[in-house]
PDB file of N, CA and C in Angstrom:
ATOM      1  N   MET A   1     -87.583 -88.459-135.966  1.00 44.00           N
ATOM      2  CA  MET A   1     -86.934 -89.221-134.915  1.00 44.00           C
ATOM      3  C   MET A   1     -87.946 -89.453-133.808  1.00 44.00           C
ATOM      4  N   GLN A   2     -87.969 -90.658-133.268  1.00 46.00           N
ATOM      5  CA  GLN A   2     -88.875 -90.974-132.176  1.00 46.00           C
ATOM      6  C   GLN A   2     -88.070 -91.301-130.927  1.00 46.00           C
ATOM      7  N   GLN A   3     -88.682 -91.128-129.778  1.00 46.00           N
ATOM      8  CA  GLN A   3     -88.018 -91.428-128.512  1.00 46.00           C
ATOM      9  C   GLN A   3     -88.390 -92.837-128.072  1.00 46.00           C
ATOM     10  N   GLU A   4     -87.386 -93.612-127.680  1.00 50.00           N
ATOM     11  CA  GLU A   4     -87.611 -94.968-127.210  1.00 50.00           C
ATOM     12  C   GLU A   4     -86.670 -95.218-126.042  1.00 50.00           C
ATOM     13  N   ARG A   5     -87.226 -95.465-124.859  1.00 49.00           N
ATOM     14  CA  ARG A   5     -86.440 -95.715-123.652  1.00 49.00           C
ATOM     15  C   ARG A   5     -85.442 -94.602-123.362  1.00 49.00           C
ATOM     16  N   GLY A   6     -85.820 -93.372-123.608  1.00 48.00           N
ATOM     17  CA  GLY A   6     -84.944 -92.252-123.294  1.00 48.00           C
ATOM     18  C   GLY A   6     -83.838 -92.028-124.303  1.00 48.00           C
ATOM     19  N   LEU A   7     -83.829 -92.774-125.395  1.00 50.00           N
ATOM     20  CA  LEU A   7     -82.805 -92.624-126.420  1.00 50.00           C
ATOM     21  C   LEU A   7     -83.441 -92.091-127.690  1.00 50.00           C
ATOM     22  N   GLY A   8     -82.700 -91.313-128.431  1.00 53.00           N
ATOM     23  CA  GLY A   8     -83.187 -90.868-129.728  1.00 53.00           C
ATOM     24  C   GLY A   8     -83.013 -91.982-130.735  1.00 53.00           C
ATOM     25  N   VAL A   9     -84.054 -92.325-131.449  1.00 53.00           N
ATOM     26  CA  VAL A   9     -83.996 -93.399-132.433  1.00 53.00           C
ATOM     27  C   VAL A   9     -84.351 -92.817-133.791  1.00 53.00           C
ATOM     28  N   VAL A  10     -83.463 -92.994-134.747  1.00 54.00           N
ATOM     29  CA  VAL A  10     -83.706 -92.519-136.104  1.00 54.00           C
ATOM     30  C   VAL A  10     -84.436 -93.624-136.851  1.00 54.00           C
ATOM     31  N   ALA A  11     -85.488 -93.271-137.551  1.00 53.00           N
ATOM     32  CA  ALA A  11     -86.267 -94.254-138.294  1.00 53.00           C
ATOM     33  C   ALA A  11     -85.402 -94.927-139.346  1.00 53.00           C
ATOM     34  N   GLU A  12     -85.650 -96.219-139.591  1.00 51.00           N
ATOM     35  CA  GLU A  12     -84.899 -96.968-140.575  1.00 51.00           C
ATOM     36  C   GLU A  12     -84.958 -96.267-141.929  1.00 51.00           C
ATOM     37  N   GLY A  13     -83.797 -96.148-142.564  1.00 50.00           N
ATOM     38  CA  GLY A  13     -83.725 -95.526-143.871  1.00 50.00           C
ATOM     39  C   GLY A  13     -83.679 -94.018-143.838  1.00 50.00           C
ATOM     40  N   ALA A  14     -83.718 -93.409-142.648  1.00 51.00           N
ATOM     41  CA  ALA A  14     -83.674 -91.951-142.562  1.00 51.00           C
ATOM     42  C   ALA A  14     -82.304 -91.448-143.007  1.00 51.00           C
ATOM     43  N   ALA A  15     -82.305 -90.384-143.756  1.00 53.00           N
ATOM     44  CA  ALA A  15     -81.051 -89.808-144.248  1.00 53.00           C
ATOM     45  C   ALA A  15     -80.354 -89.041-143.131  1.00 53.00           C
ATOM     46  N   THR A  16     -79.045 -89.144-143.101  1.00 57.00           N
ATOM     47  CA  THR A  16     -78.260 -88.374-142.144  1.00 57.00           C
ATOM     48  C   THR A  16     -77.154 -87.663-142.891  1.00 57.00           C
ATOM     49  N   ALA A  17     -76.700 -86.554-142.325  1.00 66.00           N
ATOM     50  CA  ALA A  17     -75.648 -85.782-142.957  1.00 66.00           C
ATOM     51  C   ALA A  17     -74.279 -86.399-142.713  1.00 66.00           C
ATOM     52  N   SER A  18     -74.113 -87.129-141.633  1.00 88.00           N
ATOM     53  CA  SER A  18     -72.813 -87.671-141.266  1.00 88.00           C
ATOM     54  C   SER A  18     -72.805 -89.195-141.361  1.00 88.00           C
ATOM     55  N   PRO A  19     -71.684 -89.757-141.821  1.00 94.00           N
ATOM     56  CA  PRO A  19     -71.575 -91.221-141.810  1.00 94.00           C
ATOM     57  C   PRO A  19     -71.670 -91.750-140.385  1.00 94.00           C
ATOM     58  N   ARG A  20     -72.270 -92.910-140.236  1.00 96.00           N
ATOM     59  CA  ARG A  20     -72.407 -93.534-138.926  1.00 96.00           C
ATOM     60  C   ARG A  20     -71.633 -94.844-138.929  1.00 96.00           C
ATOM     61  N   ARG A  21     -70.739 -94.980-137.966  1.00 97.00           N
ATOM     62  CA  ARG A  21     -69.901 -96.163-137.872  1.00 97.00           C
ATOM     63  C   ARG A  21     -70.005 -96.743-136.465  1.00 97.00           C
ATOM     64  N   ALA A  22     -69.972 -98.058-136.380  1.00 97.00           N
ATOM     65  CA  ALA A  22     -70.060 -98.712-135.075  1.00 97.00           C
ATOM     66  C   ALA A  22     -69.074 -99.866-134.995  1.00 97.00           C
ATOM     67  N   LEU A  23     -68.480 -99.997-133.829  1.00 97.00           N
ATOM     68  CA  LEU A  23     -67.675-101.164-133.495  1.00 97.00           C
ATOM     69  C   LEU A  23     -68.439-101.913-132.423  1.00 97.00           C
ATOM     70  N   VAL A  24     -68.759-103.170-132.700  1.00 97.00           N
ATOM     71  CA  VAL A  24     -69.532-104.005-131.783  1.00 97.00           C
ATOM     72  C   VAL A  24     -68.688-105.235-131.438  1.00 97.00           C
ATOM     73  N   ILE A  25     -68.425-105.414-130.144  1.00 95.00           N
ATOM     74  CA  ILE A  25     -67.623-106.551-129.692  1.00 95.00           C
ATOM     75  C   ILE A  25     -68.453-107.390-128.726  1.00 95.00           C
ATOM     76  N   GLY A  26     -68.479-108.693-128.966  1.00 94.00           N
ATOM     77  CA  GLY A  26     -69.152-109.623-128.068  1.00 94.00           C
ATOM     78  C   GLY A  26     -68.193-110.713-127.635  1.00 94.00           C
ATOM     79  N   ASN A  27     -67.862-110.755-126.355  1.00 91.00           N
ATOM     80  CA  ASN A  27     -66.949-111.766-125.818  1.00 91.00           C
ATOM     81  C   ASN A  27     -67.692-112.677-124.854  1.00 91.00           C
ATOM     82  N   ALA A  28     -67.652-113.967-125.127  1.00 90.00           N
ATOM     83  CA  ALA A  28     -68.309-114.946-124.256  1.00 90.00           C
ATOM     84  C   ALA A  28     -67.385-116.083-123.856  1.00 90.00           C
ATOM     85  N   ALA A  29     -66.373-116.366-124.651  1.00 85.00           N
ATOM     86  CA  ALA A  29     -65.507-117.537-124.448  1.00 85.00           C
ATOM     87  C   ALA A  29     -64.343-117.201-123.521  1.00 85.00           C
ATOM     88  N   TYR A  30     -64.666-116.900-122.282  1.00 80.00           N
ATOM     89  CA  TYR A  30     -63.628-116.563-121.308  1.00 80.00           C
ATOM     90  C   TYR A  30     -62.974-117.824-120.762  1.00 80.00           C
ATOM     91  N   ALA A  31     -61.742-117.678-120.280  1.00 75.00           N
ATOM     92  CA  ALA A  31     -61.010-118.791-119.677  1.00 75.00           C
ATOM     93  C   ALA A  31     -61.745-119.272-118.428  1.00 75.00           C
ATOM     94  N   THR A  32     -61.375-120.440-117.963  1.00 74.00           N
ATOM     95  CA  THR A  32     -62.085-121.045-116.838  1.00 74.00           C
ATOM     96  C   THR A  32     -62.001-120.222-115.562  1.00 74.00           C
ATOM     97  N   ASP A  33     -60.972-119.385-115.405  1.00 73.00           N
ATOM     98  CA  ASP A  33     -60.886-118.570-114.187  1.00 73.00           C
ATOM     99  C   ASP A  33     -61.979-117.510-114.139  1.00 73.00           C
ATOM    100  N   ILE A  34     -62.470-117.079-115.287  1.00 73.00           N
ATOM    101  CA  ILE A  34     -63.587-116.132-115.348  1.00 73.00           C
ATOM    102  C   ILE A  34     -64.879-116.880-115.650  1.00 73.00           C
ATOM    103  N   GLY A  35     -64.803-117.784-116.594  1.00 78.00           N
ATOM    104  CA  GLY A  35     -65.960-118.588-116.971  1.00 78.00           C
ATOM    105  C   GLY A  35     -66.673-118.048-118.200  1.00 78.00           C
ATOM    106  N   PRO A  36     -67.209-118.944-119.025  1.00 80.00           N
ATOM    107  CA  PRO A  36     -67.914-118.528-120.239  1.00 80.00           C
ATOM    108  C   PRO A  36     -69.262-117.880-119.923  1.00 80.00           C
ATOM    109  N   LEU A  37     -69.713-117.058-120.846  1.00 84.00           N
ATOM    110  CA  LEU A  37     -71.025-116.431-120.744  1.00 84.00           C
ATOM    111  C   LEU A  37     -71.912-116.954-121.866  1.00 84.00           C
ATOM    112  N   GLN A  38     -73.222-116.899-121.668  1.00 87.00           N
ATOM    113  CA  GLN A  38     -74.146-117.441-122.664  1.00 87.00           C
ATOM    114  C   GLN A  38     -74.549-116.438-123.739  1.00 87.00           C
ATOM    115  N   ASN A  39     -74.727-115.164-123.388  1.00 92.00           N
ATOM    116  CA  ASN A  39     -75.416-114.248-124.296  1.00 92.00           C
ATOM    117  C   ASN A  39     -74.590-113.207-125.061  1.00 92.00           C
ATOM    118  N   PRO A  40     -73.389-112.848-124.659  1.00 93.00           N
ATOM    119  CA  PRO A  40     -72.743-111.697-125.287  1.00 93.00           C
ATOM    120  C   PRO A  40     -72.572-111.765-126.798  1.00 93.00           C
ATOM    121  N   VAL A  41     -72.216-112.906-127.334  1.00 94.00           N
ATOM    122  CA  VAL A  41     -72.019-112.993-128.786  1.00 94.00           C
ATOM    123  C   VAL A  41     -73.347-112.786-129.508  1.00 94.00           C
ATOM    124  N   ASN A  42     -74.423-113.384-128.976  1.00 94.00           N
ATOM    125  CA  ASN A  42     -75.753-113.189-129.579  1.00 94.00           C
ATOM    126  C   ASN A  42     -76.211-111.744-129.421  1.00 94.00           C
ATOM    127  N   ASP A  43     -75.970-111.153-128.232  1.00 96.00           N
ATOM    128  CA  ASP A  43     -76.342-109.752-128.013  1.00 96.00           C
ATOM    129  C   ASP A  43     -75.615-108.840-128.990  1.00 96.00           C
ATOM    130  N   ALA A  44     -74.330-109.100-129.188  1.00 96.00           N
ATOM    131  CA  ALA A  44     -73.542-108.281-130.107  1.00 96.00           C
ATOM    132  C   ALA A  44     -74.053-108.420-131.541  1.00 96.00           C
ATOM    133  N   ALA A  45     -74.378-109.642-131.938  1.00 96.00           N
ATOM    134  CA  ALA A  45     -74.907-109.861-133.294  1.00 96.00           C
ATOM    135  C   ALA A  45     -76.241-109.153-133.481  1.00 96.00           C
ATOM    136  N   ASP A  46     -77.100-109.215-132.466  1.00 97.00           N
ATOM    137  CA  ASP A  46     -78.389-108.520-132.538  1.00 97.00           C
ATOM    138  C   ASP A  46     -78.197-107.007-132.619  1.00 97.00           C
ATOM    139  N   MET A  47     -77.270-106.483-131.815  1.00 97.00           N
ATOM    140  CA  MET A  47     -76.999-105.041-131.842  1.00 97.00           C
ATOM    141  C   MET A  47     -76.444-104.638-133.204  1.00 97.00           C
ATOM    142  N   ALA A  48     -75.535-105.423-133.740  1.00 97.00           N
ATOM    143  CA  ALA A  48     -74.960-105.121-135.050  1.00 97.00           C
ATOM    144  C   ALA A  48     -76.046-105.076-136.123  1.00 97.00           C
ATOM    145  N   ALA A  49     -76.951-106.038-136.095  1.00 97.00           N
ATOM    146  CA  ALA A  49     -78.040-106.066-137.084  1.00 97.00           C
ATOM    147  C   ALA A  49     -78.950-104.847-136.934  1.00 97.00           C
ATOM    148  N   SER A  50     -79.253-104.480-135.689  1.00 97.00           N
ATOM    149  CA  SER A  50     -80.107-103.303-135.458  1.00 97.00           C
ATOM    150  C   SER A  50     -79.425-102.029-135.942  1.00 97.00           C
ATOM    151  N   LEU A  51     -78.150-101.908-135.658  1.00 97.00           N
ATOM    152  CA  LEU A  51     -77.424-100.704-136.084  1.00 97.00           C
ATOM    153  C   LEU A  51     -77.316-100.628-137.601  1.00 97.00           C
ATOM    154  N   GLN A  52     -77.122-101.771-138.248  1.00 97.00           N
ATOM    155  CA  GLN A  52     -77.081-101.773-139.714  1.00 97.00           C
ATOM    156  C   GLN A  52     -78.413-101.294-140.290  1.00 97.00           C
ATOM    157  N   LYS A  53     -79.520-101.710-139.694  1.00 96.00           N
ATOM    158  CA  LYS A  53     -80.835-101.260-140.155  1.00 96.00           C
ATOM    159  C   LYS A  53     -81.000 -99.753-139.987  1.00 96.00           C
ATOM    160  N   LEU A  54     -80.268 -99.191-139.021  1.00 95.00           N
ATOM    161  CA  LEU A  54     -80.327 -97.746-138.782  1.00 95.00           C
ATOM    162  C   LEU A  54     -79.295 -96.980-139.608  1.00 95.00           C
ATOM    163  N   GLY A  55     -78.616 -97.671-140.508  1.00 95.00           N
ATOM    164  CA  GLY A  55     -77.701 -96.997-141.419  1.00 95.00           C
ATOM    165  C   GLY A  55     -76.249 -96.945-140.968  1.00 95.00           C
ATOM    166  N   PHE A  56     -75.903 -97.673-139.917  1.00 96.00           N
ATOM    167  CA  PHE A  56     -74.511 -97.706-139.471  1.00 96.00           C
ATOM    168  C   PHE A  56     -73.714 -98.700-140.309  1.00 96.00           C
ATOM    169  N   THR A  57     -72.470 -98.355-140.567  1.00 96.00           N
ATOM    170  CA  THR A  57     -71.499 -99.310-141.072  1.00 96.00           C
ATOM    171  C   THR A  57     -70.918 -99.978-139.839  1.00 96.00           C
ATOM    172  N   VAL A  58     -71.094-101.291-139.715  1.00 97.00           N
ATOM    173  CA  VAL A  58     -70.769-101.997-138.475  1.00 97.00           C
ATOM    174  C   VAL A  58     -69.604-102.955-138.667  1.00 97.00           C
ATOM    175  N   THR A  59     -68.684-102.912-137.710  1.00 97.00           N
ATOM    176  CA  THR A  59     -67.645-103.928-137.592  1.00 97.00           C
ATOM    177  C   THR A  59     -68.017-104.770-136.375  1.00 97.00           C
ATOM    178  N   LEU A  60     -68.248-106.060-136.593  1.00 97.00           N
ATOM    179  CA  LEU A  60     -68.629-106.976-135.525  1.00 97.00           C
ATOM    180  C   LEU A  60     -67.450-107.894-135.219  1.00 97.00           C
ATOM    181  N   VAL A  61     -67.056-107.937-133.949  1.00 96.00           N
ATOM    182  CA  VAL A  61     -65.948-108.776-133.506  1.00 96.00           C
ATOM    183  C   VAL A  61     -66.477-109.719-132.434  1.00 96.00           C
ATOM    184  N   ARG A  62     -66.209-110.997-132.603  1.00 95.00           N
ATOM    185  CA  ARG A  62     -66.693-112.006-131.654  1.00 95.00           C
ATOM    186  C   ARG A  62     -65.526-112.702-130.962  1.00 95.00           C
ATOM    187  N   ASP A  63     -65.656-112.914-129.654  1.00 92.00           N
ATOM    188  CA  ASP A  63     -64.693-113.669-128.855  1.00 92.00           C
ATOM    189  C   ASP A  63     -63.245-113.289-129.162  1.00 92.00           C
ATOM    190  N   ALA A  64     -62.953-112.022-128.992  1.00 90.00           N
ATOM    191  CA  ALA A  64     -61.635-111.489-129.322  1.00 90.00           C
ATOM    192  C   ALA A  64     -60.666-111.624-128.153  1.00 90.00           C
ATOM    193  N   ASP A  65     -59.424-111.976-128.481  1.00 87.00           N
ATOM    194  CA  ASP A  65     -58.378-111.914-127.473  1.00 87.00           C
ATOM    195  C   ASP A  65     -57.909-110.460-127.379  1.00 87.00           C
ATOM    196  N   LYS A  66     -56.999-110.179-126.468  1.00 85.00           N
ATOM    197  CA  LYS A  66     -56.578-108.801-126.232  1.00 85.00           C
ATOM    198  C   LYS A  66     -56.031-108.143-127.499  1.00 85.00           C
ATOM    199  N   GLN A  67     -55.184-108.848-128.223  1.00 92.00           N
ATOM    200  CA  GLN A  67     -54.590-108.280-129.440  1.00 92.00           C
ATOM    201  C   GLN A  67     -55.660-107.919-130.458  1.00 92.00           C
ATOM    202  N   ARG A  68     -56.630-108.790-130.652  1.00 93.00           N
ATOM    203  CA  ARG A  68     -57.702-108.541-131.627  1.00 93.00           C
ATOM    204  C   ARG A  68     -58.564-107.357-131.191  1.00 93.00           C
ATOM    205  N   MET A  69     -58.824-107.239-129.885  1.00 91.00           N
ATOM    206  CA  MET A  69     -59.604-106.103-129.392  1.00 91.00           C
ATOM    207  C   MET A  69     -58.859-104.792-129.617  1.00 91.00           C
ATOM    208  N   VAL A  70     -57.567-104.777-129.314  1.00 92.00           N
ATOM    209  CA  VAL A  70     -56.758-103.573-129.522  1.00 92.00           C
ATOM    210  C   VAL A  70     -56.751-103.197-131.002  1.00 92.00           C
ATOM    211  N   GLU A  71     -56.530-104.187-131.864  1.00 96.00           N
ATOM    212  CA  GLU A  71     -56.524-103.937-133.309  1.00 96.00           C
ATOM    213  C   GLU A  71     -57.863-103.373-133.780  1.00 96.00           C
ATOM    214  N   ALA A  72     -58.955-103.940-133.289  1.00 96.00           N
ATOM    215  CA  ALA A  72     -60.289-103.494-133.703  1.00 96.00           C
ATOM    216  C   ALA A  72     -60.550-102.055-133.262  1.00 96.00           C
ATOM    217  N   VAL A  73     -60.199-101.730-132.019  1.00 95.00           N
ATOM    218  CA  VAL A  73     -60.418-100.365-131.516  1.00 95.00           C
ATOM    219  C   VAL A  73     -59.540 -99.369-132.272  1.00 95.00           C
ATOM    220  N   GLU A  74     -58.290 -99.722-132.520  1.00 96.00           N
ATOM    221  CA  GLU A  74     -57.406 -98.821-133.258  1.00 96.00           C
ATOM    222  C   GLU A  74     -57.896 -98.606-134.688  1.00 96.00           C
ATOM    223  N   ALA A  75     -58.316 -99.678-135.354  1.00 97.00           N
ATOM    224  CA  ALA A  75     -58.838 -99.559-136.719  1.00 97.00           C
ATOM    225  C   ALA A  75     -60.102 -98.700-136.742  1.00 97.00           C
ATOM    226  N   PHE A  76     -60.968 -98.888-135.752  1.00 97.00           N
ATOM    227  CA  PHE A  76     -62.193 -98.098-135.653  1.00 97.00           C
ATOM    228  C   PHE A  76     -61.850 -96.620-135.495  1.00 97.00           C
ATOM    229  N   GLY A  77     -60.886 -96.316-134.642  1.00 96.00           N
ATOM    230  CA  GLY A  77     -60.461 -94.931-134.458  1.00 96.00           C
ATOM    231  C   GLY A  77     -59.936 -94.306-135.735  1.00 96.00           C
ATOM    232  N   ARG A  78     -59.205 -95.091-136.527  1.00 96.00           N
ATOM    233  CA  ARG A  78     -58.678 -94.571-137.803  1.00 96.00           C
ATOM    234  C   ARG A  78     -59.786 -94.319-138.817  1.00 96.00           C
ATOM    235  N   GLN A  79     -60.878 -95.078-138.736  1.00 94.00           N
ATOM    236  CA  GLN A  79     -61.993 -94.926-139.679  1.00 94.00           C
ATOM    237  C   GLN A  79     -62.836 -93.687-139.399  1.00 94.00           C
ATOM    238  N   LEU A  80     -62.839 -93.248-138.149  1.00 94.00           N
ATOM    239  CA  LEU A  80     -63.695 -92.121-137.770  1.00 94.00           C
ATOM    240  C   LEU A  80     -63.103 -90.792-138.217  1.00 94.00           C
ATOM    241  N   HIS A  81     -63.969 -89.940-138.712  1.00 93.00           N
ATOM    242  CA  HIS A  81     -63.598 -88.583-139.104  1.00 93.00           C
ATOM    243  C   HIS A  81     -64.398 -87.615-138.225  1.00 93.00           C
ATOM    244  N   PRO A  82     -63.950 -86.370-138.119  1.00 92.00           N
ATOM    245  CA  PRO A  82     -64.629 -85.422-137.205  1.00 92.00           C
ATOM    246  C   PRO A  82     -66.132 -85.301-137.418  1.00 92.00           C
ATOM    247  N   GLN A  83     -66.615 -85.450-138.619  1.00 92.00           N
ATOM    248  CA  GLN A  83     -68.046 -85.285-138.888  1.00 92.00           C
ATOM    249  C   GLN A  83     -68.836 -86.570-138.677  1.00 92.00           C
ATOM    250  N   ASP A  84     -68.156 -87.700-138.443  1.00 94.00           N
ATOM    251  CA  ASP A  84     -68.825 -88.990-138.288  1.00 94.00           C
ATOM    252  C   ASP A  84     -69.502 -89.140-136.931  1.00 94.00           C
ATOM    253  N   VAL A  85     -70.486 -90.013-136.907  1.00 95.00           N
ATOM    254  CA  VAL A  85     -71.074 -90.474-135.662  1.00 95.00           C
ATOM    255  C   VAL A  85     -70.430 -91.831-135.382  1.00 95.00           C
ATOM    256  N   GLY A  86     -69.821 -91.976-134.208  1.00 96.00           N
ATOM    257  CA  GLY A  86     -69.178 -93.234-133.847  1.00 96.00           C
ATOM    258  C   GLY A  86     -69.855 -93.845-132.635  1.00 96.00           C
ATOM    259  N   LEU A  87     -70.052 -95.166-132.660  1.00 97.00           N
ATOM    260  CA  LEU A  87     -70.685 -95.860-131.555  1.00 97.00           C
ATOM    261  C   LEU A  87     -69.869 -97.105-131.242  1.00 97.00           C
ATOM    262  N   PHE A  88     -69.558 -97.301-129.959  1.00 96.00           N
ATOM    263  CA  PHE A  88     -68.850 -98.495-129.497  1.00 96.00           C
ATOM    264  C   PHE A  88     -69.781 -99.265-128.579  1.00 96.00           C
ATOM    265  N   TYR A  89     -69.946-100.566-128.840  1.00 96.00           N
ATOM    266  CA  TYR A  89     -70.798-101.425-128.020  1.00 96.00           C
ATOM    267  C   TYR A  89     -69.991-102.653-127.629  1.00 96.00           C
ATOM    268  N   PHE A  90     -70.008-102.976-126.342  1.00 94.00           N
ATOM    269  CA  PHE A  90     -69.308-104.158-125.842  1.00 94.00           C
ATOM    270  C   PHE A  90     -70.262-105.002-125.020  1.00 94.00           C
ATOM    271  N   ALA A  91     -70.310-106.299-125.309  1.00 93.00           N
ATOM    272  CA  ALA A  91     -71.074-107.252-124.517  1.00 93.00           C
ATOM    273  C   ALA A  91     -70.095-108.293-123.990  1.00 93.00           C
ATOM    274  N   GLY A  92     -70.090-108.466-122.688  1.00 89.00           N
ATOM    275  CA  GLY A  92     -69.180-109.421-122.066  1.00 89.00           C
ATOM    276  C   GLY A  92     -68.902-108.984-120.644  1.00 89.00           C
ATOM    277  N   HIS A  93     -67.882-109.570-120.041  1.00 80.00           N
ATOM    278  CA  HIS A  93     -67.488-109.198-118.687  1.00 80.00           C
ATOM    279  C   HIS A  93     -66.835-107.828-118.693  1.00 80.00           C
ATOM    280  N   GLY A  94     -67.040-107.083-117.636  1.00 71.00           N
ATOM    281  CA  GLY A  94     -66.349-105.820-117.426  1.00 71.00           C
ATOM    282  C   GLY A  94     -65.764-105.823-116.031  1.00 71.00           C
ATOM    283  N   ALA A  95     -64.736-105.056-115.819  1.00 60.00           N
ATOM    284  CA  ALA A  95     -64.098-104.982-114.503  1.00 60.00           C
ATOM    285  C   ALA A  95     -63.619-103.560-114.279  1.00 60.00           C
ATOM    286  N   GLU A  96     -63.477-103.215-113.025  1.00 57.00           N
ATOM    287  CA  GLU A  96     -62.960-101.893-112.701  1.00 57.00           C
ATOM    288  C   GLU A  96     -61.814-102.064-111.720  1.00 57.00           C
ATOM    289  N   GLY A  97     -60.727-101.419-112.004  1.00 60.00           N
ATOM    290  CA  GLY A  97     -59.571-101.466-111.126  1.00 60.00           C
ATOM    291  C   GLY A  97     -58.761-100.205-111.300  1.00 60.00           C
ATOM    292  N   SER A  98     -58.178 -99.725-110.239  1.00 63.00           N
ATOM    293  CA  SER A  98     -57.369 -98.505-110.302  1.00 63.00           C
ATOM    294  C   SER A  98     -58.147 -97.350-110.919  1.00 63.00           C
ATOM    295  N   GLU A  99     -59.429 -97.278-110.588  1.00 62.00           N
ATOM    296  CA  GLU A  99     -60.309 -96.209-111.084  1.00 62.00           C
ATOM    297  C   GLU A  99     -60.429 -96.184-112.600  1.00 62.00           C
ATOM    298  N   ARG A 100     -60.182 -97.312-113.257  1.00 59.00           N
ATOM    299  CA  ARG A 100     -60.324 -97.426-114.709  1.00 59.00           C
ATOM    300  C   ARG A 100     -61.207 -98.619-115.030  1.00 59.00           C
ATOM    301  N   ALA A 101     -62.138 -98.425-115.931  1.00 53.00           N
ATOM    302  CA  ALA A 101     -62.945 -99.548-116.389  1.00 53.00           C
ATOM    303  C   ALA A 101     -62.110-100.373-117.344  1.00 53.00           C
ATOM    304  N   GLN A 102     -62.278-101.684-117.299  1.00 54.00           N
ATOM    305  CA  GLN A 102     -61.514-102.573-118.161  1.00 54.00           C
ATOM    306  C   GLN A 102     -62.462-103.556-118.816  1.00 54.00           C
ATOM    307  N   LEU A 103     -62.126-103.940-120.055  1.00 58.00           N
ATOM    308  CA  LEU A 103     -62.899-104.930-120.789  1.00 58.00           C
ATOM    309  C   LEU A 103     -62.015-106.153-120.974  1.00 58.00           C
ATOM    310  N   PRO A 104     -62.233-107.215-120.180  1.00 58.00           N
ATOM    311  CA  PRO A 104     -61.396-108.404-120.317  1.00 58.00           C
ATOM    312  C   PRO A 104     -61.579-109.061-121.690  1.00 58.00           C
ATOM    313  N   ASP A 105     -60.485-109.559-122.242  1.00 59.00           N
ATOM    314  CA  ASP A 105     -60.551-110.246-123.528  1.00 59.00           C
ATOM    315  C   ASP A 105     -60.971-111.682-123.314  1.00 59.00           C
ATOM    316  N   SER A 106     -61.350-112.344-124.389  1.00 59.00           N
ATOM    317  CA  SER A 106     -61.708-113.755-124.349  1.00 59.00           C
ATOM    318  C   SER A 106     -60.452-114.608-124.415  1.00 59.00           C
ATOM    319  N   HIS A 107     -60.613-115.863-124.139  1.00 56.00           N
ATOM    320  CA  HIS A 107     -59.569-116.901-124.234  1.00 56.00           C
ATOM    321  C   HIS A 107     -58.762-116.932-123.001  1.00 56.00           C
TER     322      HIS A 107
END
């Protein structure tokens, strides 16, 4: 394992004892009140490809509405087992309210 930007990086093809799963969401197509973004869908696709090279089983979700995001997170939670490594990545707008971080859906 090598260190890169303060993160542990496992070399491509390195064997691991635990399955690695990732949920990657990229939302860019926001309604006009928030406005569209240029990069999140591409960033999410790039992250998904990088994680796959590192041996993760990746679920990539693009421009999800609230229902699709909830479904994706719930399905991801059901896939994870205690011995698994789980990673969640979100690219898009974020907001904080009532001391809780929120991930706005697209559309």
